[in-house]
């Protein structure tokens, strides 16, 4: 079965359904759920055109500032520090009107949750959801770290569990990183665009996507043939997955338009996160993250360019089978102590067994399997130390309480006598650059490549004065 909505422009939404199967299998996901009014998503961006006919029914209303004239009574009725914030807040201009003078935020919002199956325009990844406009970027697409921090802390206060962050820059900010950590402690998933500079963010970081905070999901952009978009950043340890971001049709004030960017890839991931929360309302942020990562379609074009080597798949993220994310082990010169392999395994029921199988070639040969031990959803298993010149191939298999078995992808690393290392694994081993730290630096949105370049030029002009 496939659930296809009647929206007039759905045929142009290749990210949701296309003939190359480079889509996210949205029509299969919609067999399971089309979203829920109980799921609130925060769009930290340029605002939202909340009157857009394909968005209006899905705009969040703050219950503590709604009804009985509380919207405009000049009183902070819910005591959250913001007066009459009945549909989010404008942190840039410090008022209660988060309307969009740019179009970027409205485009992002439509990807997450334009009203589906209402016979007009497009369908969001969610037909139904609540979109909270947390505006901190102005009409020119720039904003300040302090306002971004305030928007994040507002989401913490209002119990908004999923945040879309289609913006970033190269300057690090301790205040921003601290706010994301506060969000993690509050159980918030922070989905961030990897940026549009066609560069490796492992070596030249983009923030906030490359911060090591575990609740960040960093998103690269893919096209309608499952290739990396030419503008997209990547990063073997600093980017988690790819999602459609080239030529994406979505809502803008006054209508619809196509835009490209990791800005457009990010809300596809956020949309899937919201679908997962509609289906599994009690899921914690860590399991939510690894449902999304464990559900990717692995593709050669993304190999060694991101942690999962794969592109978002909405239907897989809703699966009742075990979902496995095996964290790549780097090459190592360690020949004396065991190699620990980590995998995150999520299931709707429980995992009854997880097995690590490895095959040696080169200096040592053989194959063996060991049981993995669990700490929450994080499973680990040990491979004994091997002599220099050995290649270790490994894979993880898991079985759930219903007897479903999933085998994860096969990965490998070399035991070599080369560079010092033996350091470990994936996202946990990211280093933070502190050299160019700023506390009040301007941030720019990672919109399409043209818009991004336009903003760079704007800053150069200003600096010359
Ligand atoms: Ca209030
Ligand atoms: Ca009020
Ligand atoms: Ca629609
Ligand atoms: Ca299951």
Short mmCIF file of C-alpha atoms and ligand atoms in Angstrom, two decimals:
data_model
loop_
_atom_site.label_atom_id
_atom_site.label_comp_id
_atom_site.label_asym_id
_atom_site.label_seq_id
_atom_site.Cartn_x
_atom_site.Cartn_y
_atom_site.Cartn_z
CA UNK A 1 0.00 0.00 0.00
CA UNK A 2 0.98 3.60 -0.49
CA UNK A 3 -0.75 6.67 0.91
CA UNK A 4 -0.73 9.43 -1.70
CA UNK A 5 -2.17 12.85 -0.79
CA UNK A 6 -4.32 14.99 -3.14
CA UNK A 7 -2.28 18.22 -2.86
CA UNK A 8 -2.15 19.89 -6.28
CA UNK A 9 1.65 20.14 -6.57
CA UNK A 10 2.51 16.83 -4.88
CA UNK A 11 3.84 15.49 -8.20
CA UNK A 12 6.72 18.00 -7.99
CA UNK A 13 7.76 16.94 -4.50
CA UNK A 14 10.52 14.55 -5.55
CA UNK A 15 11.85 14.39 -1.99
CA UNK A 16 8.67 12.64 -0.89
CA UNK A 17 8.16 10.43 -3.94
CA UNK A 18 10.28 10.14 -7.08
CA UNK A 19 10.96 7.63 -9.82
CA UNK A 20 14.66 7.18 -8.94
CA UNK A 21 13.67 6.21 -5.40
CA UNK A 22 15.95 8.97 -4.07
CA UNK A 23 12.94 10.04 -1.98
CA UNK A 24 12.43 9.43 1.73
CA UNK A 25 9.60 6.87 1.22
CA UNK A 26 7.05 9.31 2.64
CA UNK A 27 4.09 7.52 1.04
CA UNK A 28 5.08 4.31 2.85
CA UNK A 29 5.55 6.19 6.12
CA UNK A 30 2.07 7.69 5.71
CA UNK A 31 0.59 4.18 5.73
CA UNK A 32 1.66 4.19 9.39
CA UNK A 33 1.13 7.83 10.43
CA UNK A 34 0.61 11.23 8.80
CA UNK A 35 1.51 13.16 11.93
CA UNK A 36 -0.20 14.45 15.04
CA UNK A 37 -1.43 17.75 16.48
CA UNK A 38 0.21 16.67 19.73
CA UNK A 39 3.72 17.07 18.26
CA UNK A 40 5.19 20.59 18.38
CA UNK A 41 8.22 21.52 16.28
CA UNK A 42 10.20 24.73 16.84
CA UNK A 43 11.34 26.51 13.65
CA UNK A 44 14.29 28.69 14.72
CA UNK A 45 14.58 30.88 11.63
CA UNK A 46 13.33 34.07 9.92
CA UNK A 47 9.78 33.58 11.19
CA UNK A 48 6.81 31.92 9.47
CA UNK A 49 4.04 33.33 7.27
CA UNK A 50 1.44 32.01 9.71
CA UNK A 51 -1.41 33.20 7.45
CA UNK A 52 -0.27 31.10 4.49
CA UNK A 53 -3.34 28.99 3.59
CA UNK A 54 -1.28 25.79 3.40
CA UNK A 55 0.32 26.45 6.80
CA UNK A 56 -2.27 28.27 8.95
CA UNK A 57 -4.07 25.18 10.35
CA UNK A 58 -0.72 23.73 11.48
CA UNK A 59 0.60 26.82 13.29
CA UNK A 60 1.23 26.28 17.01
CA UNK A 61 -0.81 28.23 19.53
CA UNK A 62 0.57 28.68 23.02
CA UNK A 63 -2.29 27.38 25.20
CA UNK A 64 -1.26 29.60 28.13
CA UNK A 65 -1.73 32.75 25.99
CA UNK A 66 -4.81 31.68 24.03
CA UNK A 67 -8.53 32.19 24.61
CA UNK A 68 -10.47 34.74 26.64
CA UNK A 69 -8.56 37.63 25.11
CA UNK A 70 -5.24 36.50 26.54
CA UNK A 71 -3.63 36.86 23.10
CA UNK A 72 -3.58 40.66 23.26
CA UNK A 73 -4.19 41.70 26.86
CA UNK A 74 -0.66 42.91 27.46
CA UNK A 75 -0.25 40.36 30.25
CA UNK A 76 2.25 37.48 30.45
CA UNK A 77 -0.56 35.06 31.28
CA UNK A 78 1.58 31.91 31.38
CA UNK A 79 4.41 33.59 33.28
CA UNK A 80 7.12 32.50 30.85
CA UNK A 81 8.69 35.95 30.59
CA UNK A 82 7.06 36.84 27.25
CA UNK A 83 3.91 38.97 26.94
CA UNK A 84 1.18 37.68 24.59
CA UNK A 85 3.42 35.09 22.92
CA UNK A 86 0.42 33.20 21.58
CA UNK A 87 2.12 32.03 18.38
CA UNK A 88 5.80 32.00 19.25
CA UNK A 89 8.12 34.98 19.52
CA UNK A 90 10.32 37.33 17.53
CA UNK A 91 13.61 37.30 19.44
CA UNK A 92 15.25 39.68 17.00
CA UNK A 93 12.77 42.51 17.40
CA UNK A 94 11.57 41.40 20.83
CA UNK A 95 7.87 41.31 20.02
CA UNK A 96 5.08 38.75 19.67
CA UNK A 97 4.84 38.85 15.86
CA UNK A 98 7.14 36.19 14.33
CA UNK A 99 6.06 36.89 10.75
CA UNK A 100 8.56 36.24 7.97
CA UNK A 101 10.04 39.15 5.97
CA UNK A 102 12.58 36.88 4.28
CA UNK A 103 10.82 33.62 3.12
CA UNK A 104 13.43 31.15 4.37
CA UNK A 105 11.58 30.22 7.57
CA UNK A 106 8.26 29.84 5.75
CA UNK A 107 9.92 27.49 3.24
CA UNK A 108 11.46 25.41 6.01
CA UNK A 109 8.13 25.27 7.88
CA UNK A 110 6.29 24.01 4.79
CA UNK A 111 8.71 21.12 4.35
CA UNK A 112 8.09 19.99 7.93
CA UNK A 113 4.35 20.54 7.97
CA UNK A 114 2.43 22.17 5.11
CA UNK A 115 -1.11 20.82 5.45
CA UNK A 116 -1.31 17.48 3.64
CA UNK A 117 -4.21 16.09 1.63
CA UNK A 118 -6.15 19.39 1.62
CA UNK A 119 -6.27 19.59 -2.18
CA UNK A 120 -3.93 22.55 -2.48
CA UNK A 121 -0.23 23.38 -2.81
CA UNK A 122 2.10 20.82 -1.28
CA UNK A 123 2.22 18.26 1.49
CA UNK A 124 4.60 18.56 4.40
CA UNK A 125 6.42 15.47 5.65
CA UNK A 126 3.67 15.78 8.30
CA UNK A 127 0.09 16.36 7.15
CA UNK A 128 -0.69 17.48 10.67
CA UNK A 129 1.76 18.90 13.23
CA UNK A 130 2.18 22.13 15.21
CA UNK A 131 4.80 24.59 13.95
CA UNK A 132 6.14 27.12 16.47
CA UNK A 133 7.74 30.23 14.93
CA UNK A 134 10.88 31.10 16.91
CA UNK A 135 12.23 34.01 14.91
CA UNK A 136 15.76 35.33 15.41
CA UNK A 137 16.91 36.06 11.83
CA UNK A 138 15.85 39.28 10.13
CA UNK A 139 14.75 40.06 6.59
CA UNK A 140 18.40 39.97 5.44
CA UNK A 141 18.90 36.47 6.84
CA UNK A 142 21.31 37.42 9.58
CA UNK A 143 20.95 37.27 13.33
CA UNK A 144 22.83 37.25 16.62
CA UNK A 145 23.98 34.35 18.78
CA UNK A 146 22.31 35.90 21.82
CA UNK A 147 18.92 35.81 20.12
CA UNK A 148 19.46 32.21 18.96
CA UNK A 149 20.30 31.23 22.55
CA UNK A 150 17.11 32.90 23.77
CA UNK A 151 15.05 31.03 21.17
CA UNK A 152 16.52 27.70 22.32
CA UNK A 153 15.86 28.48 25.98
CA UNK A 154 12.28 29.47 25.08
CA UNK A 155 11.81 26.00 23.54
CA UNK A 156 13.16 24.46 26.75
CA UNK A 157 10.67 26.46 28.81
CA UNK A 158 7.75 25.62 26.50
CA UNK A 159 8.58 21.90 26.33
CA UNK A 160 9.12 21.91 22.54
CA UNK A 161 11.06 18.70 21.88
CA UNK A 162 12.22 19.04 18.26
CA UNK A 163 14.10 22.08 16.89
CA UNK A 164 14.87 22.90 13.25
CA UNK A 165 18.09 24.89 12.80
CA UNK A 166 18.70 25.71 9.14
CA UNK A 167 21.40 28.28 9.92
CA UNK A 168 24.99 28.47 11.04
CA UNK A 169 28.42 29.96 10.61
CA UNK A 170 32.11 29.24 11.19
CA UNK A 171 32.44 31.12 14.50
CA UNK A 172 32.16 29.04 17.66
CA UNK A 173 30.15 30.31 20.63
CA UNK A 174 30.31 28.81 24.12
CA UNK A 175 26.94 30.40 24.95
CA UNK A 176 25.31 28.67 21.99
CA UNK A 177 26.89 25.34 22.80
CA UNK A 178 25.78 25.67 26.43
CA UNK A 179 22.20 26.38 25.30
CA UNK A 180 22.22 23.23 23.16
CA UNK A 181 23.46 21.26 26.17
CA UNK A 182 20.61 22.73 28.26
CA UNK A 183 18.27 21.57 25.50
CA UNK A 184 19.76 18.06 25.67
CA UNK A 185 19.13 17.92 29.40
CA UNK A 186 15.53 18.94 28.66
CA UNK A 187 15.19 16.08 26.15
CA UNK A 188 15.27 18.18 22.98
CA UNK A 189 16.56 16.93 19.63
CA UNK A 190 18.50 19.72 17.87
CA UNK A 191 18.60 19.16 14.10
CA UNK A 192 21.10 21.41 12.29
CA UNK A 193 22.12 22.14 8.71
CA UNK A 194 25.71 21.12 7.84
CA UNK A 195 26.16 24.26 5.69
CA UNK A 196 26.57 25.09 2.00
CA UNK A 197 30.32 25.63 1.48
CA UNK A 198 31.15 22.33 -0.27
CA UNK A 199 33.67 21.61 2.49
CA UNK A 200 34.60 18.99 5.09
CA UNK A 201 33.30 20.17 8.46
CA UNK A 202 35.57 17.69 10.29
CA UNK A 203 38.52 19.94 9.38
CA UNK A 204 36.75 23.30 8.97
CA UNK A 205 33.76 23.21 11.30
CA UNK A 206 30.38 24.75 10.72
CA UNK A 207 28.42 25.69 13.84
CA UNK A 208 26.14 24.71 15.43
CA UNK A 209 26.05 21.50 13.33
CA UNK A 210 29.62 20.42 14.23
CA UNK A 211 29.40 20.87 18.00
CA UNK A 212 29.91 17.53 19.79
CA UNK A 213 26.63 17.76 21.78
CA UNK A 214 24.98 14.36 21.46
CA UNK A 215 21.49 15.76 20.80
CA UNK A 216 22.63 17.40 17.55
CA UNK A 217 21.75 15.74 14.25
CA UNK A 218 23.86 17.30 11.46
CA UNK A 219 22.32 17.13 7.98
CA UNK A 220 23.95 17.19 4.52
CA UNK A 221 21.98 17.65 1.29
CA UNK A 222 21.18 15.07 -1.40
CA UNK A 223 19.65 15.45 -4.86
CA UNK A 224 16.99 13.58 -6.84
CA UNK A 225 19.49 10.91 -7.92
CA UNK A 226 20.89 10.26 -4.44
CA UNK A 227 24.10 12.19 -5.02
CA UNK A 228 25.55 14.78 -2.66
CA UNK A 229 24.27 18.21 -3.65
CA UNK A 230 27.19 20.16 -5.10
CA UNK A 231 26.93 22.89 -2.44
CA UNK A 232 26.62 20.56 0.55
CA UNK A 233 29.15 20.27 3.34
CA UNK A 234 30.06 16.78 4.58
CA UNK A 235 32.06 15.28 7.45
CA UNK A 236 32.90 11.68 8.26
CA UNK A 237 32.48 12.33 11.98
CA UNK A 238 30.67 15.71 12.09
CA UNK A 239 27.73 15.01 9.74
CA UNK A 240 25.17 12.33 10.59
CA UNK A 241 23.15 11.78 7.41
CA UNK A 242 21.94 13.26 4.13
CA UNK A 243 18.41 14.32 3.23
CA UNK A 244 16.84 15.87 0.12
CA UNK A 245 17.87 19.52 -0.28
CA UNK A 246 18.18 20.29 -4.01
CA UNK A 247 15.27 21.98 -5.81
CA UNK A 248 12.75 21.60 -3.04
CA UNK A 249 9.26 23.02 -3.62
CA UNK A 250 7.72 24.57 -0.51
CA UNK A 251 5.69 27.46 0.86
CA UNK A 252 6.80 31.10 0.79
CA UNK A 253 4.78 34.23 1.60
CA UNK A 254 2.30 34.58 -1.26
CA UNK A 255 2.73 31.12 -2.75
CA UNK A 256 5.27 28.40 -3.43
CA UNK A 257 8.83 28.29 -4.75
CA UNK A 258 11.80 25.95 -5.15
CA UNK A 259 14.91 26.50 -3.02
CA UNK A 260 18.11 24.48 -2.54
CA UNK A 261 20.34 24.10 0.50
CA UNK A 262 21.16 22.08 3.58
CA UNK A 263 18.51 24.46 4.96
CA UNK A 264 15.97 22.41 2.98
CA UNK A 265 17.50 19.04 3.90
CA UNK A 266 17.26 19.76 7.64
CA UNK A 267 13.44 20.12 7.80
CA UNK A 268 13.02 16.78 6.05
CA UNK A 269 14.85 15.21 9.00
CA UNK A 270 12.82 17.29 11.45
CA UNK A 271 9.64 16.20 9.68
CA UNK A 272 10.59 12.55 10.09
CA UNK A 273 11.41 13.18 13.76
CA UNK A 274 7.88 14.58 14.18
CA UNK A 275 6.35 11.53 12.44
CA UNK A 276 8.31 9.24 14.74
CA UNK A 277 7.04 11.17 17.79
CA UNK A 278 3.47 10.91 16.44
CA UNK A 279 3.87 7.13 16.25
CA UNK A 280 5.93 6.69 19.44
CA UNK A 281 4.86 9.59 21.73
CA UNK A 282 6.95 8.55 24.73
CA UNK A 283 10.26 8.20 22.92
CA UNK A 284 13.29 9.97 24.45
CA UNK A 285 15.59 12.16 22.33
CA UNK A 286 18.37 9.57 22.10
CA UNK A 287 16.09 6.83 20.78
CA UNK A 288 14.47 9.36 18.44
CA UNK A 289 17.90 10.26 17.04
CA UNK A 290 18.89 6.65 16.47
CA UNK A 291 15.54 5.71 14.91
CA UNK A 292 16.35 8.34 12.27
CA UNK A 293 20.04 7.39 11.89
CA UNK A 294 19.34 3.64 12.02
CA UNK A 295 16.73 3.97 9.27
CA UNK A 296 18.88 5.53 6.53
CA UNK A 297 19.34 4.04 3.06
CA UNK A 298 23.12 3.55 2.72
CA UNK A 299 24.44 4.86 -0.62
CA UNK A 300 27.93 4.81 -2.12
CA UNK A 301 27.80 8.52 -2.89
CA UNK A 302 27.72 9.33 0.85
CA UNK A 303 30.31 6.75 1.96
CA UNK A 304 32.99 8.10 4.32
CA UNK A 305 31.32 11.52 4.15
CA UNK A 306 29.00 11.09 7.14
CA UNK A 307 28.54 8.83 10.17
CA UNK A 308 25.74 6.73 8.65
CA UNK A 309 26.80 6.88 4.97
CA UNK A 310 23.09 7.20 4.21
CA UNK A 311 20.05 9.23 3.24
CA UNK A 312 16.96 9.78 5.38
CA UNK A 313 14.13 7.23 5.08
CA UNK A 314 10.85 8.07 6.86
CA UNK A 315 9.29 4.62 6.60
CA UNK A 316 12.35 2.86 8.03
CA UNK A 317 12.45 5.28 10.98
CA UNK A 318 8.95 4.05 11.93
CA UNK A 319 9.89 0.36 11.71
CA UNK A 320 9.09 -2.22 14.38
CA UNK A 321 12.26 -4.17 13.48
CA UNK A 322 15.54 -3.44 15.28
CA UNK A 323 17.22 -0.31 13.85
CA UNK A 324 21.02 -0.43 14.05
CA UNK A 325 23.50 2.45 13.83
CA UNK A 326 27.03 1.03 13.93
CA UNK A 327 29.57 3.72 14.77
CA UNK A 328 32.63 3.53 12.47
CA UNK A 329 35.88 2.57 14.21
CA UNK A 330 38.85 4.54 12.87
CA UNK A 331 42.10 2.99 11.65
CA UNK A 332 44.42 2.42 14.59
CA UNK A 333 48.05 1.63 15.50
CA UNK A 334 46.96 -0.08 18.70
CA UNK A 335 48.21 -3.69 18.69
CA UNK A 336 47.90 -4.38 22.42
CA UNK A 337 44.41 -3.65 23.76
CA UNK A 338 40.95 -4.67 22.47
CA UNK A 339 38.94 -2.61 19.99
CA UNK A 340 35.54 -1.57 21.30
CA UNK A 341 32.77 -1.44 18.72
CA UNK A 342 29.70 0.66 19.54
CA UNK A 343 26.25 0.40 17.99
CA UNK A 344 22.99 2.10 18.92
CA UNK A 345 20.05 -0.27 18.57
CA UNK A 346 16.42 0.89 18.85
CA UNK A 347 13.29 -1.22 18.83
CA UNK A 348 9.59 -0.69 19.60
CA UNK A 349 9.74 -3.71 21.92
CA UNK A 350 13.00 -5.00 23.31
CA UNK A 351 16.29 -6.38 22.01
CA UNK A 352 16.80 -9.99 23.06
CA UNK A 353 20.26 -10.43 21.53
CA UNK A 354 22.93 -8.38 19.80
CA UNK A 355 25.96 -9.98 18.19
CA UNK A 356 29.18 -8.53 16.83
CA UNK A 357 30.76 -10.62 14.08
CA UNK A 358 34.26 -9.83 12.79
CA UNK A 359 36.48 -11.18 10.07
CA UNK A 360 40.26 -10.67 10.00
CA UNK A 361 42.43 -10.52 6.91
CA UNK A 362 46.06 -9.61 6.20
CA UNK A 363 48.51 -10.25 9.06
CA UNK A 364 45.87 -12.19 10.99
CA UNK A 365 42.98 -14.24 9.61
CA UNK A 366 39.82 -15.79 10.97
CA UNK A 367 36.29 -14.94 11.99
CA UNK A 368 34.44 -14.88 15.29
CA UNK A 369 31.30 -13.59 16.98
CA UNK A 370 30.83 -12.08 20.41
CA UNK A 371 27.75 -10.99 22.35
CA UNK A 372 27.33 -7.28 22.86
CA UNK A 373 26.40 -5.72 26.18
CA UNK A 374 23.83 -2.97 26.51
CA UNK A 375 23.74 0.28 28.41
CA UNK A 376 20.36 1.65 27.45
CA UNK A 377 20.29 1.62 23.63
CA UNK A 378 24.09 1.75 23.39
CA UNK A 379 25.58 -1.67 22.74
CA UNK A 380 29.26 -2.50 22.81
CA UNK A 381 31.42 -5.47 21.94
CA UNK A 382 35.17 -6.14 22.00
CA UNK A 383 37.47 -7.41 19.28
CA UNK A 384 40.84 -8.69 20.59
CA UNK A 385 43.99 -6.73 19.67
CA UNK A 386 45.54 -7.72 16.33
CA UNK A 387 49.01 -7.49 14.81
CA UNK A 388 50.02 -4.64 12.55
CA UNK A 389 48.84 -5.16 8.99
CA UNK A 390 45.46 -6.67 9.88
CA UNK A 391 42.20 -5.49 8.35
CA UNK A 392 39.15 -5.95 10.60
CA UNK A 393 35.70 -6.22 9.01
CA UNK A 394 32.74 -6.18 11.38
CA UNK A 395 28.96 -6.18 11.46
CA UNK A 396 26.26 -6.08 14.13
CA UNK A 397 23.11 -8.22 14.20
CA UNK A 398 20.20 -7.76 16.56
CA UNK A 399 17.03 -9.73 17.33
CA UNK A 400 13.93 -8.28 18.97
CA UNK A 401 11.31 -9.86 21.23
CA UNK A 402 9.10 -10.62 18.21
CA UNK A 403 11.89 -12.57 16.48
CA UNK A 404 12.71 -9.89 13.89
CA UNK A 405 16.40 -9.91 12.97
CA UNK A 406 18.29 -6.96 11.49
CA UNK A 407 21.85 -6.99 10.24
CA UNK A 408 23.69 -3.67 10.23
CA UNK A 409 26.08 -2.57 7.54
CA UNK A 410 29.58 -4.05 7.29
CA UNK A 411 32.40 -1.67 8.24
CA UNK A 412 36.16 -2.09 8.42
CA UNK A 413 39.32 -0.57 9.84
CA UNK A 414 43.05 -1.22 9.51
CA UNK A 415 45.57 -1.96 12.23
CA UNK A 416 48.53 -0.04 10.90
CA UNK A 417 51.80 1.21 12.27
CA UNK A 418 51.25 4.66 10.85
CA UNK A 419 50.20 7.85 12.55
CA UNK A 420 49.69 7.83 16.30
CA UNK A 421 46.10 7.28 17.24
CA UNK A 422 43.86 4.51 18.33
CA UNK A 423 41.55 7.31 19.32
CA UNK A 424 37.97 6.49 19.08
CA UNK A 425 34.78 6.64 17.66
CA UNK A 426 32.48 8.82 15.73
CA UNK A 427 30.66 11.81 17.11
CA UNK A 428 32.01 11.39 20.64
CA UNK A 429 35.56 12.08 19.48
CA UNK A 430 34.96 15.41 17.80
CA UNK A 431 37.20 18.21 18.88
CA UNK A 432 36.02 21.74 19.36
CA UNK A 433 37.89 24.59 17.82
CA UNK A 434 38.33 27.45 20.21
CA UNK A 435 40.57 29.66 18.11
CA UNK A 436 37.86 31.75 16.55
CA UNK A 437 35.37 31.77 19.38
CA UNK A 438 33.00 34.68 19.47
CA UNK A 439 30.26 35.44 21.92
CA UNK A 440 28.19 37.81 19.84
CA UNK A 441 29.09 36.91 16.27
CA UNK A 442 26.50 37.23 13.56
CA UNK A 443 24.98 34.02 12.25
CA UNK A 444 23.76 33.45 8.77
CA UNK A 445 21.19 31.09 7.40
CA UNK A 446 22.38 28.27 5.22
CA UNK A 447 19.84 28.82 2.49
CA UNK A 448 20.51 28.14 -1.15
CA UNK A 449 23.97 28.77 -2.47
CA UNK A 450 23.08 32.08 -4.05
CA UNK A 451 21.51 33.42 -0.93
CA UNK A 452 24.48 32.28 1.14
CA UNK A 453 26.89 34.06 -1.19
CA UNK A 454 24.71 37.13 -1.10
CA UNK A 455 25.02 37.27 2.66
CA UNK A 456 28.80 36.88 2.57
CA UNK A 457 29.03 39.83 0.21
CA UNK A 458 26.81 41.84 2.47
CA UNK A 459 29.19 41.35 5.39
CA UNK A 460 32.25 42.18 3.30
CA UNK A 461 30.72 45.44 2.21
CA UNK A 462 29.91 46.37 5.75
CA UNK A 463 33.43 45.61 6.97
CA UNK A 464 34.98 47.94 4.43
CA UNK A 465 33.21 50.99 5.76
CA1 LIG B 1 3.78 34.51 28.02
CA1 LIG B 2 -1.49 37.63 27.33
CA1 LIG B 3 -1.43 21.12 1.02
CA1 LIG B 4 10.29 -4.83 17.27
#
